[in-house]
Amino acid sequence: MKRSIFTMALVCTGFAVSAAEVAPTDVKFEDGSVSQSLSGAPGDAASGREVVGNKSLGNCVACHQVSDLADVPFQGEIGPSLDGAGGRWSEAELRGIVANAKMMFPESMMPSFYKTEGFIRPGNAYTGEAPDDTFGPLLTAQQIEDVVAYLVTLKE
């Protein structure tokens, strides 16, 4: 009986957490900023550091330089240095930039990491098949929050 009650409590908690997540199509931008957490949970700066430097996740270093990630090779010079990002932009501005930089900087070449609509795609990846509706955001809501938590720590 206790196990059933505990299991039900965990299930309900899981629904509450997922209910707080903002879908990519429901993100509210205000002058490019997003004040509301996308995941409903605080970000983890250590996990965000991993996303920023990992070529299989955010791969932010492909375009940006980050002195804190000096151990990650082949950092780019297309985008601005992320050193001091936490001093240049607020948490809400950083969230908006990472989610969809084009909302703040219309001419930006930065990919929209939390967007699922408005793409022109010739097909489903490299399969030769027509596109389907399975195209998700590049990063999850929690990964966005983690990246923002990390970027906030980058002060000059």
Tab-separated table of N, CA and C in Angstrom:
chain	number	residue	atom	x	y	z
A	1	MET	N	0.827	-1.195	0.000
A	1	MET	CA	0.000	0.000	0.000
A	1	MET	C	0.870	1.256	0.000
A	2	LYS	N	1.888	1.266	0.888
A	2	LYS	CA	2.769	2.421	0.947
A	2	LYS	C	3.470	2.625	-0.395
A	3	ARG	N	3.874	1.509	-1.014
A	3	ARG	CA	4.560	1.606	-2.297
A	3	ARG	C	3.633	2.209	-3.355
A	4	SER	N	2.354	1.844	-3.347
A	4	SER	CA	1.396	2.383	-4.309
A	4	SER	C	1.211	3.879	-4.116
A	5	ILE	N	1.110	4.305	-2.882
A	5	ILE	CA	0.944	5.733	-2.599
A	5	ILE	C	2.197	6.487	-3.027
A	6	PHE	N	3.370	5.932	-2.726
A	6	PHE	CA	4.635	6.565	-3.105
A	6	PHE	C	4.768	6.657	-4.629
A	7	THR	N	4.405	5.572	-5.313
A	7	THR	CA	4.466	5.560	-6.779
A	7	THR	C	3.508	6.591	-7.355
A	8	MET	N	2.316	6.688	-6.826
A	8	MET	CA	1.339	7.658	-7.313
A	8	MET	C	1.831	9.081	-7.073
A	9	ALA	N	2.469	9.316	-5.941
A	9	ALA	CA	3.014	10.643	-5.646
A	9	ALA	C	4.105	11.004	-6.653
A	10	LEU	N	4.961	10.042	-6.987
A	10	LEU	CA	6.012	10.298	-7.974
A	10	LEU	C	5.429	10.587	-9.349
A	11	VAL	N	4.408	9.836	-9.724
A	11	VAL	CA	3.766	10.049	-11.017
A	11	VAL	C	3.149	11.440	-11.068
A	12	CYS	N	2.448	11.830	-10.029
A	12	CYS	CA	1.820	13.154	-9.992
A	12	CYS	C	2.869	14.252	-10.028
A	13	THR	N	3.974	14.053	-9.316
A	13	THR	CA	5.058	15.026	-9.338
A	13	THR	C	5.619	15.149	-10.743
A	14	GLY	N	5.784	14.046	-11.435
A	14	GLY	CA	6.278	14.070	-12.815
A	14	GLY	C	5.356	14.842	-13.728
A	15	PHE	N	4.049	14.686	-13.544
A	15	PHE	CA	3.101	15.435	-14.369
A	15	PHE	C	3.176	16.916	-14.050
A	16	ALA	N	3.371	17.267	-12.788
A	16	ALA	CA	3.467	18.679	-12.416
A	16	ALA	C	4.699	19.312	-13.044
A	17	VAL	N	5.817	18.593	-13.056
A	17	VAL	CA	7.038	19.132	-13.632
A	17	VAL	C	6.881	19.303	-15.132
A	18	SER	N	6.346	18.281	-15.818
A	18	SER	CA	6.209	18.392	-17.267
A	18	SER	C	5.158	19.427	-17.647
A	19	ALA	N	4.168	19.647	-16.786
A	19	ALA	CA	3.148	20.639	-17.084
A	19	ALA	C	3.722	22.052	-17.048
A	20	ALA	N	4.806	22.259	-16.291
A	20	ALA	CA	5.406	23.582	-16.170
A	20	ALA	C	6.280	23.911	-17.376
A	21	GLU	N	6.628	22.918	-18.193
A	21	GLU	CA	7.486	23.168	-19.349
A	21	GLU	C	6.721	23.939	-20.420
A	22	VAL	N	7.379	24.928	-20.976
A	22	VAL	CA	6.790	25.744	-22.034
A	22	VAL	C	7.149	25.118	-23.378
A	23	ALA	N	6.164	24.846	-24.198
A	23	ALA	CA	6.398	24.282	-25.525
A	23	ALA	C	7.074	25.329	-26.405
A	24	PRO	N	7.894	24.894	-27.365
A	24	PRO	CA	8.570	25.866	-28.241
A	24	PRO	C	7.616	26.840	-28.926
A	25	THR	N	6.422	26.396	-29.249
A	25	THR	CA	5.459	27.272	-29.925
A	25	THR	C	4.765	28.233	-28.967
A	26	ASP	N	4.952	28.043	-27.637
A	26	ASP	CA	4.291	28.888	-26.642
A	26	ASP	C	5.237	29.855	-25.936
A	27	VAL	N	6.482	29.937	-26.378
A	27	VAL	CA	7.453	30.834	-25.738
A	27	VAL	C	7.023	32.277	-25.979
A	28	LYS	N	7.003	33.069	-24.911
A	28	LYS	CA	6.608	34.479	-24.979
A	28	LYS	C	7.856	35.355	-24.978
A	29	PHE	N	8.133	35.978	-26.119
A	29	PHE	CA	9.265	36.888	-26.259
A	29	PHE	C	8.798	38.319	-26.030
A	30	GLU	N	9.573	39.084	-25.258
A	30	GLU	CA	9.322	40.505	-25.035
A	30	GLU	C	10.607	41.237	-25.402
A	31	ASP	N	10.628	41.868	-26.561
A	31	ASP	CA	11.836	42.531	-27.078
A	31	ASP	C	13.016	41.570	-27.139
A	32	GLY	N	12.743	40.333	-27.498
A	32	GLY	CA	13.788	39.322	-27.619
A	32	GLY	C	14.084	38.573	-26.347
A	33	SER	N	13.580	39.040	-25.214
A	33	SER	CA	13.816	38.404	-23.917
A	33	SER	C	12.705	37.413	-23.590
A	34	VAL	N	13.045	36.421	-22.784
A	34	VAL	CA	12.064	35.454	-22.292
A	34	VAL	C	12.218	35.408	-20.780
A	35	SER	N	11.268	35.985	-20.061
A	35	SER	CA	11.390	36.082	-18.607
A	35	SER	C	11.035	34.786	-17.890
A	36	GLN	N	10.153	33.982	-18.463
A	36	GLN	CA	9.691	32.752	-17.816
A	36	GLN	C	10.637	31.590	-18.122
A	37	SER	N	10.948	30.806	-17.108
A	37	SER	CA	11.735	29.594	-17.305
A	37	SER	C	11.018	28.688	-18.297
A	38	LEU	N	11.760	28.110	-19.215
A	38	LEU	CA	11.151	27.221	-20.211
A	38	LEU	C	10.853	25.846	-19.635
A	39	SER	N	11.605	25.442	-18.617
A	39	SER	CA	11.421	24.111	-18.052
A	39	SER	C	10.645	24.120	-16.747
A	40	GLY	N	10.529	25.268	-16.122
A	40	GLY	CA	9.895	25.339	-14.812
A	40	GLY	C	10.839	24.945	-13.694
A	41	ALA	N	12.091	24.658	-14.029
A	41	ALA	CA	13.093	24.265	-13.039
A	41	ALA	C	14.327	25.138	-13.234
A	42	PRO	N	15.082	25.354	-12.175
A	42	PRO	CA	16.301	26.153	-12.331
A	42	PRO	C	17.328	25.422	-13.192
A	43	GLY	N	18.153	26.190	-13.858
A	43	GLY	CA	19.208	25.609	-14.672
A	43	GLY	C	20.401	25.199	-13.827
A	44	ASP	N	21.186	24.279	-14.354
A	44	ASP	CA	22.400	23.808	-13.700
A	44	ASP	C	23.595	24.276	-14.540
A	45	ALA	N	24.411	25.153	-13.971
A	45	ALA	CA	25.520	25.749	-14.720
A	45	ALA	C	26.519	24.700	-15.204
A	46	ALA	N	26.781	23.671	-14.414
A	46	ALA	CA	27.730	22.628	-14.836
A	46	ALA	C	27.196	21.875	-16.051
A	47	SER	N	25.920	21.572	-16.059
A	47	SER	CA	25.317	20.910	-17.223
A	47	SER	C	25.311	21.849	-18.419
A	48	GLY	N	25.066	23.123	-18.184
A	48	GLY	CA	25.085	24.109	-19.260
A	48	GLY	C	26.461	24.244	-19.878
A	49	ARG	N	27.484	24.180	-19.051
A	49	ARG	CA	28.867	24.228	-19.558
A	49	ARG	C	29.114	23.062	-20.511
A	50	GLU	N	28.589	21.896	-20.164
A	50	GLU	CA	28.727	20.706	-21.012
A	50	GLU	C	28.013	20.903	-22.348
A	51	VAL	N	26.810	21.471	-22.315
A	51	VAL	CA	26.052	21.696	-23.544
A	51	VAL	C	26.789	22.687	-24.452
A	52	VAL	N	27.305	23.761	-23.870
A	52	VAL	CA	28.001	24.797	-24.636
A	52	VAL	C	29.233	24.229	-25.330
A	53	GLY	N	29.964	23.365	-24.631
A	53	GLY	CA	31.222	22.856	-25.176
A	53	GLY	C	31.130	21.547	-25.928
A	54	ASN	N	29.983	20.883	-25.886
A	54	ASN	CA	29.846	19.566	-26.492
A	54	ASN	C	29.397	19.686	-27.946
A	55	LYS	N	30.172	19.137	-28.831
A	55	LYS	CA	29.875	19.233	-30.265
A	55	LYS	C	28.627	18.439	-30.654
A	56	SER	N	28.166	17.533	-29.801
A	56	SER	CA	26.945	16.766	-30.081
A	56	SER	C	25.707	17.401	-29.466
A	57	LEU	N	25.889	18.454	-28.684
A	57	LEU	CA	24.737	19.108	-28.047
A	57	LEU	C	24.594	20.517	-28.615
A	58	GLY	N	24.915	21.520	-27.819
A	58	GLY	CA	24.763	22.896	-28.281
A	58	GLY	C	25.821	23.324	-29.277
A	59	ASN	N	27.050	22.839	-29.079
A	59	ASN	CA	28.174	23.172	-29.953
A	59	ASN	C	28.326	24.683	-30.125
A	60	CYS	N	28.108	25.423	-29.063
A	60	CYS	CA	28.208	26.880	-29.115
A	60	CYS	C	29.613	27.324	-29.506
A	61	VAL	N	30.612	26.520	-29.126
A	61	VAL	CA	31.998	26.879	-29.412
A	61	VAL	C	32.336	26.777	-30.900
A	62	ALA	N	31.454	26.251	-31.711
A	62	ALA	CA	31.709	26.238	-33.150
A	62	ALA	C	31.714	27.668	-33.695
A	63	CYS	N	30.981	28.556	-33.037
A	63	CYS	CA	30.890	29.952	-33.485
A	63	CYS	C	31.423	30.957	-32.472
A	64	HIS	N	31.448	30.579	-31.194
A	64	HIS	CA	31.841	31.500	-30.125
A	64	HIS	C	33.110	31.021	-29.433
A	65	GLN	N	33.845	31.986	-28.892
A	65	GLN	CA	34.988	31.665	-28.037
A	65	GLN	C	34.561	31.804	-26.587
A	66	VAL	N	35.063	30.891	-25.746
A	66	VAL	CA	34.773	30.911	-24.321
A	66	VAL	C	36.072	30.562	-23.598
A	67	SER	N	36.669	31.521	-22.932
A	67	SER	CA	37.935	31.277	-22.238
A	67	SER	C	37.805	30.180	-21.193
A	68	ASP	N	36.653	30.095	-20.545
A	68	ASP	CA	36.419	29.069	-19.526
A	68	ASP	C	36.476	27.663	-20.123
A	69	LEU	N	36.303	27.546	-21.434
A	69	LEU	CA	36.338	26.252	-22.112
A	69	LEU	C	37.591	26.130	-22.985
A	70	ALA	N	38.700	26.646	-22.481
A	70	ALA	CA	39.951	26.638	-23.250
A	70	ALA	C	40.381	25.232	-23.640
A	71	ASP	N	39.917	24.218	-22.897
A	71	ASP	CA	40.262	22.830	-23.205
A	71	ASP	C	39.484	22.281	-24.412
A	72	VAL	N	38.467	22.999	-24.861
A	72	VAL	CA	37.687	22.573	-26.025
A	72	VAL	C	38.343	23.181	-27.266
A	73	PRO	N	38.817	22.343	-28.188
A	73	PRO	CA	39.532	22.876	-29.363
A	73	PRO	C	38.593	23.444	-30.426
A	74	PHE	N	39.183	24.171	-31.346
A	74	PHE	CA	38.510	24.688	-32.539
A	74	PHE	C	37.336	25.604	-32.223
A	75	GLN	N	37.571	26.588	-31.361
A	75	GLN	CA	36.518	27.547	-31.050
A	75	GLN	C	36.391	28.553	-32.190
A	76	GLY	N	35.175	28.970	-32.449
A	76	GLY	CA	34.885	29.825	-33.589
A	76	GLY	C	35.045	31.302	-33.326
A	77	GLU	N	34.935	32.057	-34.404
A	77	GLU	CA	35.046	33.510	-34.341
A	77	GLU	C	33.900	34.196	-35.071
A	78	ILE	N	32.867	33.443	-35.419
A	78	ILE	CA	31.728	34.016	-36.146
A	78	ILE	C	30.878	34.863	-35.214
A	79	GLY	N	30.573	34.319	-34.045
A	79	GLY	CA	29.758	35.035	-33.069
A	79	GLY	C	30.631	35.753	-32.062
A	80	PRO	N	30.027	36.597	-31.244
A	80	PRO	CA	30.804	37.314	-30.232
A	80	PRO	C	31.346	36.347	-29.176
A	81	SER	N	32.432	36.747	-28.550
A	81	SER	CA	32.972	35.957	-27.440
A	81	SER	C	31.906	35.866	-26.348
A	82	LEU	N	31.823	34.720	-25.712
A	82	LEU	CA	30.860	34.566	-24.621
A	82	LEU	C	31.447	34.987	-23.275
A	83	ASP	N	32.727	35.327	-23.270
A	83	ASP	CA	33.332	35.854	-22.048
A	83	ASP	C	32.584	37.127	-21.647
A	84	GLY	N	32.120	37.193	-20.429
A	84	GLY	CA	31.393	38.357	-19.939
A	84	GLY	C	29.932	38.406	-20.343
A	85	ALA	N	29.416	37.328	-20.941
A	85	ALA	CA	28.011	37.317	-21.374
A	85	ALA	C	27.064	37.586	-20.208
A	86	GLY	N	27.399	37.085	-19.030
A	86	GLY	CA	26.551	37.285	-17.856
A	86	GLY	C	26.512	38.722	-17.388
A	87	GLY	N	27.489	39.517	-17.781
A	87	GLY	CA	27.497	40.934	-17.454
A	87	GLY	C	26.865	41.795	-18.542
A	88	ARG	N	26.848	41.298	-19.768
A	88	ARG	CA	26.289	42.058	-20.895
A	88	ARG	C	24.786	41.906	-21.018
A	89	TRP	N	24.271	40.737	-20.684
A	89	TRP	CA	22.853	40.468	-20.864
A	89	TRP	C	22.248	39.907	-19.585
A	90	SER	N	20.979	40.171	-19.384
A	90	SER	CA	20.251	39.633	-18.229
A	90	SER	C	19.933	38.159	-18.477
A	91	GLU	N	19.472	37.487	-17.457
A	91	GLU	CA	19.068	36.081	-17.594
A	91	GLU	C	17.952	35.939	-18.633
A	92	ALA	N	16.973	36.837	-18.595
A	92	ALA	CA	15.855	36.783	-19.553
A	92	ALA	C	16.346	37.026	-20.978
A	93	GLU	N	17.288	37.956	-21.145
A	93	GLU	CA	17.831	38.212	-22.479
A	93	GLU	C	18.618	37.005	-22.982
A	94	LEU	N	19.421	36.412	-22.112
A	94	LEU	CA	20.185	35.223	-22.508
A	94	LEU	C	19.262	34.078	-22.893
A	95	ARG	N	18.178	33.893	-22.132
A	95	ARG	CA	17.214	32.833	-22.449
A	95	ARG	C	16.609	33.072	-23.833
A	96	GLY	N	16.259	34.313	-24.125
A	96	GLY	CA	15.696	34.634	-25.427
A	96	GLY	C	16.695	34.433	-26.555
A	97	ILE	N	17.945	34.814	-26.311
A	97	ILE	CA	18.977	34.669	-27.335
A	97	ILE	C	19.233	33.200	-27.634
A	98	VAL	N	19.344	32.376	-26.602
A	98	VAL	CA	19.609	30.954	-26.817
A	98	VAL	C	18.392	30.274	-27.445
A	99	ALA	N	17.206	30.618	-27.005
A	99	ALA	CA	16.001	29.989	-27.554
A	99	ALA	C	15.822	30.344	-29.031
A	100	ASN	N	15.935	31.633	-29.353
A	100	ASN	CA	15.772	32.073	-30.742
A	100	ASN	C	16.390	33.464	-30.878
A	101	ALA	N	17.667	33.509	-31.202
A	101	ALA	CA	18.419	34.769	-31.277
A	101	ALA	C	17.815	35.744	-32.274
A	102	LYS	N	17.118	35.237	-33.281
A	102	LYS	CA	16.564	36.107	-34.307
A	102	LYS	C	15.447	37.012	-33.770
A	103	MET	N	14.910	36.691	-32.629
A	103	MET	CA	13.893	37.549	-32.023
A	103	MET	C	14.519	38.839	-31.505
A	104	MET	N	15.785	38.805	-31.088
A	104	MET	CA	16.487	39.987	-30.608
A	104	MET	C	17.386	40.578	-31.690
A	105	PHE	N	18.007	39.694	-32.450
A	105	PHE	CA	18.941	40.096	-33.498
A	105	PHE	C	18.469	39.480	-34.819
A	106	PRO	N	17.577	40.146	-35.539
A	106	PRO	CA	16.967	39.562	-36.744
A	106	PRO	C	17.962	39.070	-37.794
A	107	GLU	N	19.123	39.670	-37.888
A	107	GLU	CA	20.110	39.269	-38.891
A	107	GLU	C	21.079	38.207	-38.381
A	108	SER	N	20.855	37.701	-37.182
A	108	SER	CA	21.761	36.718	-36.585
A	108	SER	C	21.823	35.433	-37.412
A	109	MET	N	23.010	34.847	-37.457
A	109	MET	CA	23.182	33.542	-38.102
A	109	MET	C	23.048	32.408	-37.081
A	110	MET	N	22.863	32.763	-35.819
A	110	MET	CA	22.781	31.767	-34.763
A	110	MET	C	21.526	30.916	-34.940
A	111	PRO	N	21.678	29.590	-34.806
A	111	PRO	CA	20.489	28.736	-34.927
A	111	PRO	C	19.516	28.980	-33.772
A	112	SER	N	18.262	28.744	-34.036
A	112	SER	CA	17.228	28.831	-33.004
A	112	SER	C	17.191	27.485	-32.297
A	113	PHE	N	17.641	27.458	-31.056
A	113	PHE	CA	17.782	26.195	-30.348
A	113	PHE	C	16.477	25.684	-29.749
A	114	TYR	N	15.438	26.530	-29.691
A	114	TYR	CA	14.167	26.079	-29.117
A	114	TYR	C	13.029	26.537	-30.020
A	115	LYS	N	13.023	26.001	-31.217
A	115	LYS	CA	12.030	26.359	-32.226
A	115	LYS	C	11.674	25.099	-32.997
A	116	THR	N	10.414	24.968	-33.367
A	116	THR	CA	9.979	23.776	-34.111
A	116	THR	C	9.171	24.115	-35.356
A	117	GLU	N	8.912	25.388	-35.596
A	117	GLU	CA	8.089	25.773	-36.743
A	117	GLU	C	8.795	26.833	-37.578
A	118	GLY	N	8.339	26.962	-38.813
A	118	GLY	CA	8.845	28.016	-39.672
A	118	GLY	C	10.110	27.656	-40.427
A	119	PHE	N	10.438	26.393	-40.464
A	119	PHE	CA	11.612	25.941	-41.193
A	119	PHE	C	11.221	25.514	-42.595
A	120	ILE	N	12.107	25.720	-43.531
A	120	ILE	CA	11.931	25.187	-44.877
A	120	ILE	C	12.875	24.002	-44.974
A	121	ARG	N	12.298	22.809	-45.023
A	121	ARG	CA	13.121	21.602	-45.051
A	121	ARG	C	12.786	20.793	-46.289
A	122	PRO	N	13.786	20.431	-47.058
A	122	PRO	CA	13.523	19.657	-48.262
A	122	PRO	C	13.163	18.207	-47.988
A	123	GLY	N	13.485	17.712	-46.823
A	123	GLY	CA	13.190	16.322	-46.524
A	123	GLY	C	13.505	15.991	-45.089
A	124	ASN	N	13.298	14.751	-44.713
A	124	ASN	CA	13.529	14.283	-43.363
A	124	ASN	C	14.992	13.887	-43.210
A	125	ALA	N	15.781	14.807	-42.695
A	125	ALA	CA	17.224	14.618	-42.503
A	125	ALA	C	17.856	14.212	-43.821
A	126	TYR	N	18.580	13.127	-43.830
A	126	TYR	CA	19.270	12.679	-45.045
A	126	TYR	C	18.679	11.372	-45.565
A	127	THR	N	17.403	11.162	-45.292
A	127	THR	CA	16.783	9.893	-45.664
A	127	THR	C	16.240	9.877	-47.082
A	128	GLY	N	16.065	11.043	-47.700
A	128	GLY	CA	15.441	11.102	-49.016
A	128	GLY	C	13.928	11.055	-48.929
A	129	GLU	N	13.387	10.983	-47.719
A	129	GLU	CA	11.939	10.933	-47.505
A	129	GLU	C	11.402	12.348	-47.279
A	130	ALA	N	10.119	12.515	-47.528
A	130	ALA	CA	9.466	13.797	-47.285
A	130	ALA	C	9.547	14.145	-45.796
A	131	PRO	N	9.536	15.445	-45.469
A	131	PRO	CA	9.580	15.820	-44.063
A	131	PRO	C	8.332	15.350	-43.332
A	132	ASP	N	8.504	15.068	-42.047
A	132	ASP	CA	7.359	14.681	-41.229
A	132	ASP	C	7.248	15.648	-40.058
A	133	ASP	N	6.396	15.352	-39.120
A	133	ASP	CA	6.158	16.254	-37.991
A	133	ASP	C	7.005	15.923	-36.769
A	134	THR	N	8.094	15.198	-36.930
A	134	THR	CA	8.892	14.784	-35.774
A	134	THR	C	10.050	15.728	-35.488
A	135	PHE	N	10.105	16.857	-36.163
A	135	PHE	CA	11.205	17.787	-35.965
A	135	PHE	C	11.049	18.487	-34.630
A	136	GLY	N	11.937	18.200	-33.696
A	136	GLY	CA	11.894	18.817	-32.378
A	136	GLY	C	12.917	19.922	-32.271
A	137	PRO	N	12.958	20.608	-31.130
A	137	PRO	CA	13.954	21.660	-30.942
A	137	PRO	C	15.355	21.058	-30.850
A	138	LEU	N	16.367	21.869	-31.139
A	138	LEU	CA	17.747	21.401	-31.062
A	138	LEU	C	18.148	21.079	-29.623
A	139	LEU	N	17.644	21.866	-28.672
A	139	LEU	CA	17.893	21.621	-27.250
A	139	LEU	C	16.560	21.528	-26.518
A	140	THR	N	16.550	20.775	-25.421
A	140	THR	CA	15.349	20.677	-24.595
A	140	THR	C	15.196	21.958	-23.773
A	141	ALA	N	14.030	22.130	-23.194
A	141	ALA	CA	13.783	23.281	-22.329
A	141	ALA	C	14.789	23.305	-21.172
A	142	GLN	N	15.071	22.148	-20.585
A	142	GLN	CA	16.015	22.115	-19.466
A	142	GLN	C	17.435	22.421	-19.931
A	143	GLN	N	17.802	21.950	-21.106
A	143	GLN	CA	19.134	22.281	-21.621
A	143	GLN	C	19.272	23.782	-21.863
A	144	ILE	N	18.217	24.425	-22.336
A	144	ILE	CA	18.240	25.887	-22.499
A	144	ILE	C	18.475	26.539	-21.141
A	145	GLU	N	17.733	26.094	-20.129
A	145	GLU	CA	17.892	26.663	-18.781
A	145	GLU	C	19.303	26.418	-18.245
A	146	ASP	N	19.867	25.251	-18.523
A	146	ASP	CA	21.230	24.948	-18.082
A	146	ASP	C	22.240	25.866	-18.764
A	147	VAL	N	22.094	26.075	-20.064
A	147	VAL	CA	23.002	26.961	-20.804
A	147	VAL	C	22.894	28.381	-20.256
A	148	VAL	N	21.688	28.838	-20.001
A	148	VAL	CA	21.491	30.181	-19.445
A	148	VAL	C	22.158	30.282	-18.069
A	149	ALA	N	21.996	29.258	-17.244
A	149	ALA	CA	22.622	29.264	-15.917
A	149	ALA	C	24.143	29.352	-16.040
A	150	TYR	N	24.706	28.678	-17.025
A	150	TYR	CA	26.156	28.747	-17.250
A	150	TYR	C	26.560	30.126	-17.764
A	151	LEU	N	25.848	30.642	-18.762
A	151	LEU	CA	26.211	31.932	-19.342
A	151	LEU	C	26.145	33.052	-18.323
A	152	VAL	N	25.200	32.982	-17.398
A	152	VAL	CA	25.076	33.994	-16.342
A	152	VAL	C	26.350	34.040	-15.485
A	153	THR	N	27.043	32.919	-15.370
A	153	THR	CA	28.262	32.878	-14.552
A	153	THR	C	29.462	33.512	-15.245
A	154	LEU	N	29.364	33.740	-16.543
A	154	LEU	CA	30.502	34.276	-17.307
A	154	LEU	C	30.534	35.793	-17.186
A	155	LYS	N	31.258	36.248	-16.179
A	155	LYS	CA	31.413	37.689	-15.929
A	155	LYS	C	32.852	38.083	-16.191
A	156	GLU	N	33.061	39.329	-16.608
A	156	GLU	CA	34.444	39.782	-16.852
A	156	GLU	C	35.032	40.361	-15.598
